Short mmCIF file of C-alpha atoms in Angstrom, two decimals:
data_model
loop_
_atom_site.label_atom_id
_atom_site.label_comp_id
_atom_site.label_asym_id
_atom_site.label_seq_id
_atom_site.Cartn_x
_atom_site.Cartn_y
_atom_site.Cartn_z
CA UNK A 1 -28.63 11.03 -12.71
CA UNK A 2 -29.64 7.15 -12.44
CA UNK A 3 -26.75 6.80 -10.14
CA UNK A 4 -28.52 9.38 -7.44
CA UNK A 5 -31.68 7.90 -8.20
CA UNK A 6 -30.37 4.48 -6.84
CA UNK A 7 -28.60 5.68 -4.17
CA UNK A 8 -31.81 8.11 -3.14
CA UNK A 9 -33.97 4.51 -2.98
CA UNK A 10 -31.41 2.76 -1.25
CA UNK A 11 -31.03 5.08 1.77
CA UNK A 12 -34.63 4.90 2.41
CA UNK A 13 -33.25 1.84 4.57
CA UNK A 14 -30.80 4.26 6.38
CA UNK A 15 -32.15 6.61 9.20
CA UNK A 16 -31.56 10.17 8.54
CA UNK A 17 -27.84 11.04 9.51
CA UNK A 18 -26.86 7.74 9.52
CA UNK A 19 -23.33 8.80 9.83
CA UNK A 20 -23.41 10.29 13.45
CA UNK A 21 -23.89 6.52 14.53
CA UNK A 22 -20.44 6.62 14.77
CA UNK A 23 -19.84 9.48 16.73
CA UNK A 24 -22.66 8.81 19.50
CA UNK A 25 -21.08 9.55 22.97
CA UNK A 26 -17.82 9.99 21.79
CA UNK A 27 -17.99 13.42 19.47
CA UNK A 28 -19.32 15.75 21.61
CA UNK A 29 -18.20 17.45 25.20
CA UNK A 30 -19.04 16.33 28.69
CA UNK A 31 -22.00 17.36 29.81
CA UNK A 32 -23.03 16.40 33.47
CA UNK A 33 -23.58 12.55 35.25
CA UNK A 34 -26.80 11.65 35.91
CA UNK A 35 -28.61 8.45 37.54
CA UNK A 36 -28.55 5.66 34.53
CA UNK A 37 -31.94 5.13 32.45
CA UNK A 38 -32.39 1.94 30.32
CA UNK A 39 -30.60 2.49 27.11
CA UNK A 40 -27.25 4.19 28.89
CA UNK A 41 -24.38 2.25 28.42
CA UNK A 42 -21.67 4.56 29.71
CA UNK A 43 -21.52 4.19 33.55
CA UNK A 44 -19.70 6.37 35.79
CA UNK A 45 -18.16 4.17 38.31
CA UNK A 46 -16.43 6.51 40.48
CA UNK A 47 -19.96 8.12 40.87
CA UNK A 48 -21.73 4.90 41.21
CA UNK A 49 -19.35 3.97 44.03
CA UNK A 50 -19.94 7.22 45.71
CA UNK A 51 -23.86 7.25 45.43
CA UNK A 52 -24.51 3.57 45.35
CA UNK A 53 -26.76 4.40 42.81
CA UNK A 54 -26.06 3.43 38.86
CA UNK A 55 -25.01 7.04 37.27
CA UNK A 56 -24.34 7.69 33.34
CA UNK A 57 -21.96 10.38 31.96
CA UNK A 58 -23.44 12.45 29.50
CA UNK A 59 -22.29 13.84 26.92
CA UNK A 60 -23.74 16.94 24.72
CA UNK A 61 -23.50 15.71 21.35
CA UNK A 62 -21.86 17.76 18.47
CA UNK A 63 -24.39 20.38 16.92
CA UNK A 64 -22.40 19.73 13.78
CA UNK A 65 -19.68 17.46 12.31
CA UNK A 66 -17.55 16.84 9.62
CA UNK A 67 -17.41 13.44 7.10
CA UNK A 68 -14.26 13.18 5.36
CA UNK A 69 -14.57 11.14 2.20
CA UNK A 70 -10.71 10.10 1.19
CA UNK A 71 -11.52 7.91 -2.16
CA UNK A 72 -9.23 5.55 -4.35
CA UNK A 73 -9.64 6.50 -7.69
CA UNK A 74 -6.58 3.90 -8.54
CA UNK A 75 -6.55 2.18 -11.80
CA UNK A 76 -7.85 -1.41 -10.12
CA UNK A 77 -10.77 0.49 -8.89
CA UNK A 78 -11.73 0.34 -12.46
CA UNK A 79 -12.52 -3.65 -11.84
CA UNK A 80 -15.72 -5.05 -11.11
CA UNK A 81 -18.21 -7.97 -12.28
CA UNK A 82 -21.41 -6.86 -11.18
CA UNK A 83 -20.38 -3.00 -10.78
CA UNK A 84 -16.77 -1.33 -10.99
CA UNK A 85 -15.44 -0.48 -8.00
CA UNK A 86 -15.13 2.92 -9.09
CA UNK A 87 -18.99 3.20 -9.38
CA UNK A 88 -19.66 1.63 -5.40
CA UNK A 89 -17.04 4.31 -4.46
CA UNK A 90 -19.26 7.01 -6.44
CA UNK A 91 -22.11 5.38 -5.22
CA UNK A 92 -20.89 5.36 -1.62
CA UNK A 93 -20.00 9.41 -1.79
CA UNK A 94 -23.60 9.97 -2.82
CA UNK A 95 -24.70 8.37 0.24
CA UNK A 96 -22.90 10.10 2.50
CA UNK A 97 -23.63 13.17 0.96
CA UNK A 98 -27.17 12.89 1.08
CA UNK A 99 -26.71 11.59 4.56
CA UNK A 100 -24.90 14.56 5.72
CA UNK A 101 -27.18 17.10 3.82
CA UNK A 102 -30.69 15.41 6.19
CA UNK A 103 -29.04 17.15 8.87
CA UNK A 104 -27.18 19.64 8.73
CA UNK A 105 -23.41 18.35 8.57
CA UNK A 106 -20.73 19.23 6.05
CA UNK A 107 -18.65 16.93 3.80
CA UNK A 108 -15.19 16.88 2.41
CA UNK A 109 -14.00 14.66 -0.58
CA UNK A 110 -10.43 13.71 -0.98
CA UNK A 111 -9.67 11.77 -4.24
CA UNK A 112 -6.53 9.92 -4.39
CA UNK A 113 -5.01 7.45 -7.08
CA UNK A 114 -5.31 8.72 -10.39
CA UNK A 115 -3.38 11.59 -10.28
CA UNK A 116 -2.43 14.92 -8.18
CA UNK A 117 -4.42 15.18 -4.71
CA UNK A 118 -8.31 16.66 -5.70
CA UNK A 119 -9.40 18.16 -2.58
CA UNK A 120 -13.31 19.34 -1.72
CA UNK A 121 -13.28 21.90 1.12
CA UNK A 122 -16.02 21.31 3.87
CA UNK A 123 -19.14 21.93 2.36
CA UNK A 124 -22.71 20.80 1.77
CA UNK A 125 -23.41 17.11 0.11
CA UNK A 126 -23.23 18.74 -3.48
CA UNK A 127 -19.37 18.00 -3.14
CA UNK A 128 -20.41 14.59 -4.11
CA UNK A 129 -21.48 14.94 -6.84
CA UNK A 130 -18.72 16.96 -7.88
CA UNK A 131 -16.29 13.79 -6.75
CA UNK A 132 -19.01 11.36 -8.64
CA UNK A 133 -18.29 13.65 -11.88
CA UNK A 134 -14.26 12.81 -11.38
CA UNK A 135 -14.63 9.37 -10.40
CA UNK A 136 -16.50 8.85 -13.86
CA UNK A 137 -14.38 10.76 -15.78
CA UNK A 138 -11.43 9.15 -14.76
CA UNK A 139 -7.74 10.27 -15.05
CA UNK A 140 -4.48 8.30 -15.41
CA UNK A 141 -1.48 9.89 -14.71
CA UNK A 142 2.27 8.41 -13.94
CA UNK A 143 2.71 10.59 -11.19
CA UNK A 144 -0.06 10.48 -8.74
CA UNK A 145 -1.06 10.75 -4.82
CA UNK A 146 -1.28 7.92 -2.32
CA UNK A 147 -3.51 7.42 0.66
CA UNK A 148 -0.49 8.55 2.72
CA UNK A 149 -0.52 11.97 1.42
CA UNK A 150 -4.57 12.13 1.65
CA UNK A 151 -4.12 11.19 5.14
CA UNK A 152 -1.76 13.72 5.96
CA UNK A 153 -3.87 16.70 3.98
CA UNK A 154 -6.85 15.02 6.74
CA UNK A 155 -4.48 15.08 9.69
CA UNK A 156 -3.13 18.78 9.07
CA UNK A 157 -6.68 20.27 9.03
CA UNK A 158 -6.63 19.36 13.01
CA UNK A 159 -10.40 17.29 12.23
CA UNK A 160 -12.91 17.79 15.53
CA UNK A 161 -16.59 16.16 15.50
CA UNK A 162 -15.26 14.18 12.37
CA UNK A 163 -16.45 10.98 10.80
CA UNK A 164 -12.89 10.53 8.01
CA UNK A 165 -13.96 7.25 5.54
CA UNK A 166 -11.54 5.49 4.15
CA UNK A 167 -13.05 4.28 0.28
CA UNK A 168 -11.03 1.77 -1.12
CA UNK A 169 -9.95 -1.79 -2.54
CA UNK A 170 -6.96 -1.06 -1.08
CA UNK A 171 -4.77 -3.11 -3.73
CA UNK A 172 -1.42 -1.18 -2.18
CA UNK A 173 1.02 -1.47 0.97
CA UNK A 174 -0.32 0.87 3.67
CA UNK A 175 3.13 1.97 4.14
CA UNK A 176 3.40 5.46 5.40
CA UNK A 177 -0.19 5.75 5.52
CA UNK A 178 -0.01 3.81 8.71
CA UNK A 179 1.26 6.46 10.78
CA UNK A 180 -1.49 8.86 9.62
CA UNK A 181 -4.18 6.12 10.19
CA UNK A 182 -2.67 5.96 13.95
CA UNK A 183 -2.90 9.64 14.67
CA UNK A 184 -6.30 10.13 12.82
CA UNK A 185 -8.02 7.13 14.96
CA UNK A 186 -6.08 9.14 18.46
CA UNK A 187 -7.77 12.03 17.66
CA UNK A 188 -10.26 12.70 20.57
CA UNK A 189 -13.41 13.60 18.66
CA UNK A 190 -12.40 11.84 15.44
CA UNK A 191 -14.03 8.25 14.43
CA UNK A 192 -11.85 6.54 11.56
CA UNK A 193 -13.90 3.94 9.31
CA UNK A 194 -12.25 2.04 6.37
CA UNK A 195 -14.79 0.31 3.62
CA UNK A 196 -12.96 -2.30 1.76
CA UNK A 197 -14.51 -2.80 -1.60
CA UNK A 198 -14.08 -5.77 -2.98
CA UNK A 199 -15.38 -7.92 -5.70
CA UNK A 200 -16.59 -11.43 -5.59
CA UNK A 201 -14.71 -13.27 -8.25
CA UNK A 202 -12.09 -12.54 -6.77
CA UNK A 203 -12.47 -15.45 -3.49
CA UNK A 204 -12.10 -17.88 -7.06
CA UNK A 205 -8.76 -17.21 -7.85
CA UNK A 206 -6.51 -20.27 -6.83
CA UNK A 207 -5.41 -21.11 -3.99
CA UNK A 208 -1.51 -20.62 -2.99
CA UNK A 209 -0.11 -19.71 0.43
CA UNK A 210 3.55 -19.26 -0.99
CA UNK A 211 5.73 -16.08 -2.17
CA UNK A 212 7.00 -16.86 -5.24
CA UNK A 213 9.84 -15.41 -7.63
CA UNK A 214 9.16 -14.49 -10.93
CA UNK A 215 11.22 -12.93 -13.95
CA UNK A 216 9.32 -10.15 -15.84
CA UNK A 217 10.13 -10.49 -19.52
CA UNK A 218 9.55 -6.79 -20.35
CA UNK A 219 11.56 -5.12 -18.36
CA UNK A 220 14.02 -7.57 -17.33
CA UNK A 221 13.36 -7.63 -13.49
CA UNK A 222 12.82 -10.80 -11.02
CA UNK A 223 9.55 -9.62 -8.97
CA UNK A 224 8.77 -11.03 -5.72
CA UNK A 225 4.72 -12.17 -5.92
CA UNK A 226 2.41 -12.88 -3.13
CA UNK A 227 0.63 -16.11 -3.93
CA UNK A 228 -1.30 -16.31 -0.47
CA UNK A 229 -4.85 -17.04 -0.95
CA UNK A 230 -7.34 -13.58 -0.98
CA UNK A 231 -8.68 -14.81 1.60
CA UNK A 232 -5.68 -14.94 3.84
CA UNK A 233 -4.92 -11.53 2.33
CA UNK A 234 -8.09 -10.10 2.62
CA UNK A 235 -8.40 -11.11 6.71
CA UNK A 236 -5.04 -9.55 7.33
CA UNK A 237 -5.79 -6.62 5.63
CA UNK A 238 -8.94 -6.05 8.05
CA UNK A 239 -6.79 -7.00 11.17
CA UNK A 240 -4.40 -4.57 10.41
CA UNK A 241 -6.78 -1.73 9.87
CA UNK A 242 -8.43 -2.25 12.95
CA UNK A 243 -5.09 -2.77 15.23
CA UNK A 244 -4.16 0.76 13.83
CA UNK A 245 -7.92 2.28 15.55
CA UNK A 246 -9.83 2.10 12.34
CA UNK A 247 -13.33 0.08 12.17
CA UNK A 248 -13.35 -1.67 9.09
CA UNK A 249 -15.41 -3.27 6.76
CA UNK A 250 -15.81 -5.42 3.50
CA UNK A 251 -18.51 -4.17 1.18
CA UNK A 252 -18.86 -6.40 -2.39
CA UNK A 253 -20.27 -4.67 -5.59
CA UNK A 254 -23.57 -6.84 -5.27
CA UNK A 255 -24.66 -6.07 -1.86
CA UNK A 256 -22.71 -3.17 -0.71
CA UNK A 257 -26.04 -1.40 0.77
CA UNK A 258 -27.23 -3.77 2.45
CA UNK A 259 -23.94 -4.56 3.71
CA UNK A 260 -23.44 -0.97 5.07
CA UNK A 261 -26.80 -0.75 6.38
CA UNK A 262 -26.20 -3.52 8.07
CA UNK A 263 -23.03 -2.06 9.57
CA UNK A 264 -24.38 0.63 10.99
CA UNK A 265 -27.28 -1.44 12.61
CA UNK A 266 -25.26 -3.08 14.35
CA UNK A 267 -23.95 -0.16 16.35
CA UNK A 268 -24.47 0.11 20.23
CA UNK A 269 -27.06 3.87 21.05
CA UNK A 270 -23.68 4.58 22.73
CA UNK A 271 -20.20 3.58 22.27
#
Protein backbone atom coordinates (compact mmCIF):
# COMPACT_ATOMS: atom_id res chain seq x y z
CA UNK A 1 0.00 0.00 0.00
CA UNK A 2 2.86 2.75 0.66
CA UNK A 3 4.49 1.44 -2.40
CA UNK A 4 1.26 2.62 -4.69
CA UNK A 5 1.03 5.58 -2.70
CA UNK A 6 4.59 6.65 -3.91
CA UNK A 7 4.30 5.64 -7.16
CA UNK A 8 0.57 7.44 -7.39
CA UNK A 9 2.62 10.93 -6.28
CA UNK A 10 5.34 10.34 -8.49
CA UNK A 11 3.38 10.04 -11.77
CA UNK A 12 1.73 13.25 -11.12
CA UNK A 13 4.97 14.39 -13.15
CA UNK A 14 4.01 11.94 -16.01
CA UNK A 15 1.18 12.95 -18.52
CA UNK A 16 -1.59 10.55 -18.63
CA UNK A 17 -0.56 7.51 -20.92
CA UNK A 18 2.79 8.29 -20.78
CA UNK A 19 3.59 5.07 -22.42
CA UNK A 20 2.11 5.76 -25.97
CA UNK A 21 5.10 8.32 -26.26
CA UNK A 22 6.71 5.60 -27.67
CA UNK A 23 4.44 4.49 -30.11
CA UNK A 24 3.51 8.08 -31.63
CA UNK A 25 3.50 7.73 -35.50
CA UNK A 26 4.77 4.48 -35.57
CA UNK A 27 1.81 2.14 -33.86
CA UNK A 28 -0.96 2.90 -35.74
CA UNK A 29 -2.04 2.50 -39.71
CA UNK A 30 -1.63 4.99 -42.50
CA UNK A 31 -4.03 7.29 -42.69
CA UNK A 32 -3.86 9.90 -45.60
CA UNK A 33 -0.86 12.82 -46.51
CA UNK A 34 -1.70 16.07 -45.90
CA UNK A 35 0.13 19.62 -46.33
CA UNK A 36 2.71 19.80 -43.14
CA UNK A 37 1.58 22.00 -39.98
CA UNK A 38 4.23 23.09 -37.38
CA UNK A 39 4.77 20.21 -35.09
CA UNK A 40 4.87 17.39 -38.13
CA UNK A 41 7.99 15.82 -38.38
CA UNK A 42 7.26 13.03 -40.84
CA UNK A 43 7.50 14.50 -44.40
CA UNK A 44 6.40 12.83 -47.41
CA UNK A 45 8.96 13.56 -49.96
CA UNK A 46 7.70 11.87 -52.90
CA UNK A 47 4.54 14.08 -52.30
CA UNK A 48 6.45 17.14 -51.55
CA UNK A 49 8.31 16.70 -54.84
CA UNK A 50 5.12 16.26 -56.68
CA UNK A 51 3.18 19.28 -55.09
CA UNK A 52 6.06 21.52 -54.25
CA UNK A 53 4.33 21.99 -51.26
CA UNK A 54 5.69 20.44 -47.69
CA UNK A 55 3.14 17.31 -47.09
CA UNK A 56 3.07 15.02 -43.76
CA UNK A 57 1.96 11.35 -43.68
CA UNK A 58 -0.46 10.64 -41.20
CA UNK A 59 -0.99 8.13 -39.39
CA UNK A 60 -4.30 7.01 -37.31
CA UNK A 61 -2.98 6.16 -34.08
CA UNK A 62 -3.83 2.83 -32.25
CA UNK A 63 -7.29 3.04 -30.34
CA UNK A 64 -5.61 0.61 -28.01
CA UNK A 65 -2.23 -1.03 -27.22
CA UNK A 66 -0.53 -3.43 -25.36
CA UNK A 67 2.59 -2.86 -22.56
CA UNK A 68 4.45 -5.91 -21.98
CA UNK A 69 6.20 -5.85 -18.64
CA UNK A 70 9.06 -8.82 -18.85
CA UNK A 71 10.70 -8.37 -15.14
CA UNK A 72 13.98 -9.89 -13.54
CA UNK A 73 13.08 -11.24 -10.43
CA UNK A 74 16.89 -12.77 -10.30
CA UNK A 75 18.54 -13.18 -7.02
CA UNK A 76 20.94 -9.82 -7.62
CA UNK A 77 17.80 -7.93 -8.05
CA UNK A 78 17.61 -8.40 -4.38
CA UNK A 79 20.67 -5.66 -4.10
CA UNK A 80 20.27 -2.16 -3.49
CA UNK A 81 21.63 0.78 -1.13
CA UNK A 82 19.04 3.22 -1.24
CA UNK A 83 16.18 0.72 -2.53
CA UNK A 84 16.51 -3.03 -3.79
CA UNK A 85 16.31 -3.40 -7.15
CA UNK A 86 13.55 -5.66 -6.74
CA UNK A 87 11.41 -2.81 -5.21
CA UNK A 88 12.28 -0.06 -8.45
CA UNK A 89 11.20 -3.09 -10.60
CA UNK A 90 7.85 -3.30 -8.41
CA UNK A 91 7.81 0.19 -8.34
CA UNK A 92 8.27 0.54 -12.09
CA UNK A 93 5.20 -2.15 -12.83
CA UNK A 94 2.98 0.10 -10.74
CA UNK A 95 3.70 2.86 -12.98
CA UNK A 96 2.99 1.42 -15.94
CA UNK A 97 0.03 0.00 -14.72
CA UNK A 98 -1.49 3.01 -13.58
CA UNK A 99 -0.28 4.53 -16.78
CA UNK A 100 -2.01 2.11 -18.91
CA UNK A 101 -5.26 2.03 -16.74
CA UNK A 102 -5.62 6.51 -17.51
CA UNK A 103 -6.44 5.35 -20.82
CA UNK A 104 -7.67 2.63 -21.68
CA UNK A 105 -4.69 0.16 -22.62
CA UNK A 106 -4.02 -3.33 -21.31
CA UNK A 107 -0.90 -4.73 -19.59
CA UNK A 108 0.90 -7.99 -19.46
CA UNK A 109 3.54 -8.99 -16.76
CA UNK A 110 6.15 -11.54 -17.46
CA UNK A 111 8.35 -12.43 -14.40
CA UNK A 112 11.51 -14.14 -15.05
CA UNK A 113 14.52 -15.17 -12.71
CA UNK A 114 13.41 -16.74 -9.72
CA UNK A 115 11.86 -19.60 -10.89
CA UNK A 116 9.34 -21.17 -13.65
CA UNK A 117 7.99 -18.43 -16.24
CA UNK A 118 4.83 -16.38 -14.22
CA UNK A 119 2.86 -15.06 -16.97
CA UNK A 120 -0.13 -12.17 -16.62
CA UNK A 121 -2.47 -12.37 -19.65
CA UNK A 122 -3.42 -8.88 -21.19
CA UNK A 123 -5.43 -7.23 -18.82
CA UNK A 124 -6.18 -4.04 -16.90
CA UNK A 125 -3.25 -2.35 -14.58
CA UNK A 126 -4.43 -4.58 -11.54
CA UNK A 127 -1.90 -7.21 -13.05
CA UNK A 128 0.60 -5.11 -11.30
CA UNK A 129 -0.13 -5.42 -8.45
CA UNK A 130 -0.47 -8.97 -8.71
CA UNK A 131 3.43 -9.01 -10.12
CA UNK A 132 4.29 -6.37 -7.09
CA UNK A 133 2.79 -9.22 -4.66
CA UNK A 134 5.49 -11.87 -6.36
CA UNK A 135 8.24 -9.59 -6.65
CA UNK A 136 7.93 -9.11 -2.72
CA UNK A 137 7.39 -12.42 -1.93
CA UNK A 138 10.20 -13.64 -3.65
CA UNK A 139 11.06 -17.24 -4.78
CA UNK A 140 14.39 -19.05 -5.26
CA UNK A 141 14.46 -21.95 -7.17
CA UNK A 142 17.56 -23.97 -8.94
CA UNK A 143 15.77 -24.36 -11.96
CA UNK A 144 14.40 -21.18 -13.28
CA UNK A 145 13.50 -19.07 -16.62
CA UNK A 146 15.74 -16.64 -18.46
CA UNK A 147 14.95 -13.52 -20.40
CA UNK A 148 15.37 -15.72 -23.51
CA UNK A 149 12.44 -17.79 -22.78
CA UNK A 150 10.30 -14.53 -21.66
CA UNK A 151 11.19 -13.17 -24.91
CA UNK A 152 10.12 -15.96 -26.85
CA UNK A 153 6.57 -16.40 -24.73
CA UNK A 154 6.44 -12.21 -26.03
CA UNK A 155 7.44 -13.06 -29.59
CA UNK A 156 4.92 -16.11 -30.01
CA UNK A 157 1.87 -13.98 -28.99
CA UNK A 158 2.52 -12.14 -32.58
CA UNK A 159 2.49 -8.42 -30.27
CA UNK A 160 0.68 -5.44 -32.56
CA UNK A 161 0.28 -1.73 -31.05
CA UNK A 162 2.79 -3.00 -28.30
CA UNK A 163 5.05 -1.12 -25.96
CA UNK A 164 7.32 -4.78 -24.52
CA UNK A 165 9.75 -3.28 -21.38
CA UNK A 166 12.53 -4.89 -20.64
CA UNK A 167 12.99 -4.53 -16.36
CA UNK A 168 16.23 -5.48 -15.37
CA UNK A 169 19.92 -5.18 -13.90
CA UNK A 170 20.70 -7.39 -16.37
CA UNK A 171 23.67 -9.15 -14.34
CA UNK A 172 23.58 -12.18 -17.21
CA UNK A 173 24.90 -12.84 -20.92
CA UNK A 174 22.09 -11.88 -23.32
CA UNK A 175 22.81 -14.99 -25.09
CA UNK A 176 19.86 -16.40 -26.86
CA UNK A 177 17.83 -13.61 -25.80
CA UNK A 178 19.47 -11.67 -28.54
CA UNK A 179 17.71 -13.18 -31.28
CA UNK A 180 14.32 -12.54 -29.62
CA UNK A 181 15.36 -8.88 -28.84
CA UNK A 182 16.08 -8.63 -32.82
CA UNK A 183 12.74 -9.92 -33.95
CA UNK A 184 10.71 -8.11 -31.16
CA UNK A 185 12.38 -4.53 -32.12
CA UNK A 186 11.44 -5.75 -36.33
CA UNK A 187 8.13 -6.05 -35.43
CA UNK A 188 6.20 -3.30 -37.40
CA UNK A 189 3.94 -1.91 -34.68
CA UNK A 190 6.11 -3.07 -31.78
CA UNK A 191 8.47 -0.43 -29.76
CA UNK A 192 11.15 -2.43 -27.58
CA UNK A 193 12.49 -0.38 -24.41
CA UNK A 194 15.08 -1.89 -21.96
CA UNK A 195 15.45 -0.04 -18.29
CA UNK A 196 18.70 -0.95 -16.80
CA UNK A 197 18.51 -0.71 -13.07
CA UNK A 198 21.35 -0.15 -11.51
CA UNK A 199 22.70 0.91 -8.22
CA UNK A 200 25.15 3.58 -7.40
CA UNK A 201 27.79 1.96 -5.29
CA UNK A 202 28.38 0.06 -7.66
CA UNK A 203 30.59 2.94 -10.16
CA UNK A 204 33.03 2.49 -6.60
CA UNK A 205 34.13 -0.80 -7.10
CA UNK A 206 37.86 -0.78 -8.36
CA UNK A 207 39.01 -0.23 -11.25
CA UNK A 208 40.46 -3.22 -13.57
CA UNK A 209 40.21 -3.51 -17.35
CA UNK A 210 41.69 -7.18 -17.34
CA UNK A 211 40.05 -10.86 -17.45
CA UNK A 212 41.48 -12.63 -14.91
CA UNK A 213 41.73 -16.47 -13.87
CA UNK A 214 40.73 -17.58 -10.70
CA UNK A 215 40.52 -21.06 -8.82
CA UNK A 216 37.24 -21.55 -6.83
CA UNK A 217 38.10 -23.39 -3.64
CA UNK A 218 34.63 -24.97 -3.21
CA UNK A 219 34.09 -26.65 -5.98
CA UNK A 220 37.39 -27.08 -7.41
CA UNK A 221 36.95 -25.12 -10.75
CA UNK A 222 39.33 -22.28 -12.40
CA UNK A 223 36.61 -19.47 -13.37
CA UNK A 224 37.31 -16.99 -15.92
CA UNK A 225 36.32 -13.28 -14.20
CA UNK A 226 35.68 -10.06 -15.90
CA UNK A 227 37.64 -7.40 -14.08
CA UNK A 228 36.72 -4.49 -16.61
CA UNK A 229 35.62 -1.48 -14.86
CA UNK A 230 31.39 -1.13 -14.50
CA UNK A 231 31.69 1.47 -16.26
CA UNK A 232 33.18 -0.05 -19.34
CA UNK A 233 30.66 -2.83 -18.69
CA UNK A 234 27.84 -0.85 -18.10
CA UNK A 235 28.39 1.37 -21.65
CA UNK A 236 28.67 -1.83 -23.59
CA UNK A 237 25.82 -3.24 -22.19
CA UNK A 238 23.68 -0.10 -23.45
CA UNK A 239 25.42 -0.23 -26.94
CA UNK A 240 24.52 -3.57 -27.40
CA UNK A 241 20.91 -3.20 -26.51
CA UNK A 242 20.41 -0.51 -28.74
CA UNK A 243 22.42 -2.10 -31.91
CA UNK A 244 19.86 -5.03 -31.44
CA UNK A 245 16.62 -2.10 -31.99
CA UNK A 246 15.96 -1.66 -28.33
CA UNK A 247 16.00 2.04 -26.69
CA UNK A 248 17.65 1.75 -23.57
CA UNK A 249 18.13 3.30 -20.47
CA UNK A 250 19.93 3.44 -16.99
CA UNK A 251 17.61 4.16 -14.10
CA UNK A 252 19.53 4.19 -10.34
CA UNK A 253 17.46 3.33 -7.14
CA UNK A 254 17.71 7.12 -6.00
CA UNK A 255 16.36 8.88 -8.92
CA UNK A 256 14.75 6.36 -11.07
CA UNK A 257 11.51 8.74 -11.58
CA UNK A 258 12.91 11.43 -12.39
CA UNK A 259 15.16 9.63 -14.56
CA UNK A 260 12.23 8.03 -16.52
CA UNK A 261 10.33 11.10 -16.63
CA UNK A 262 12.96 12.55 -17.99
CA UNK A 263 13.19 9.87 -20.68
CA UNK A 264 10.12 10.20 -21.93
CA UNK A 265 10.43 14.09 -22.16
CA UNK A 266 12.77 13.89 -24.22
CA UNK A 267 10.80 12.19 -26.95
CA UNK A 268 10.15 13.91 -30.42
CA UNK A 269 5.57 14.51 -30.86
CA UNK A 270 6.54 12.08 -33.67
CA UNK A 271 9.15 9.59 -34.27
Amino acid sequence: RELALTVRQAIANFPAGVHRSLLLGRGGEFQTVREWQPGDRRLSIPATARTGKLMFKAFEEPKSIIVWLVVDASASMDYGSAQKRMEVAAALCLLFGFSVDSVGDRLAILIFGSGKLLVWEPGSGDNALAAVHVLQRGNREKKTAGLSEALATVTASEPVNALVVIISDFHFELGEAKRYLKQISNLPRVTLLSLVVRDLPEEDLPQAPLMAEVWDAETAEHLLIDMRSTQTQRRQLLEELVSLGSHAVELDSFNYFKQLAKFFGSLPLRQ
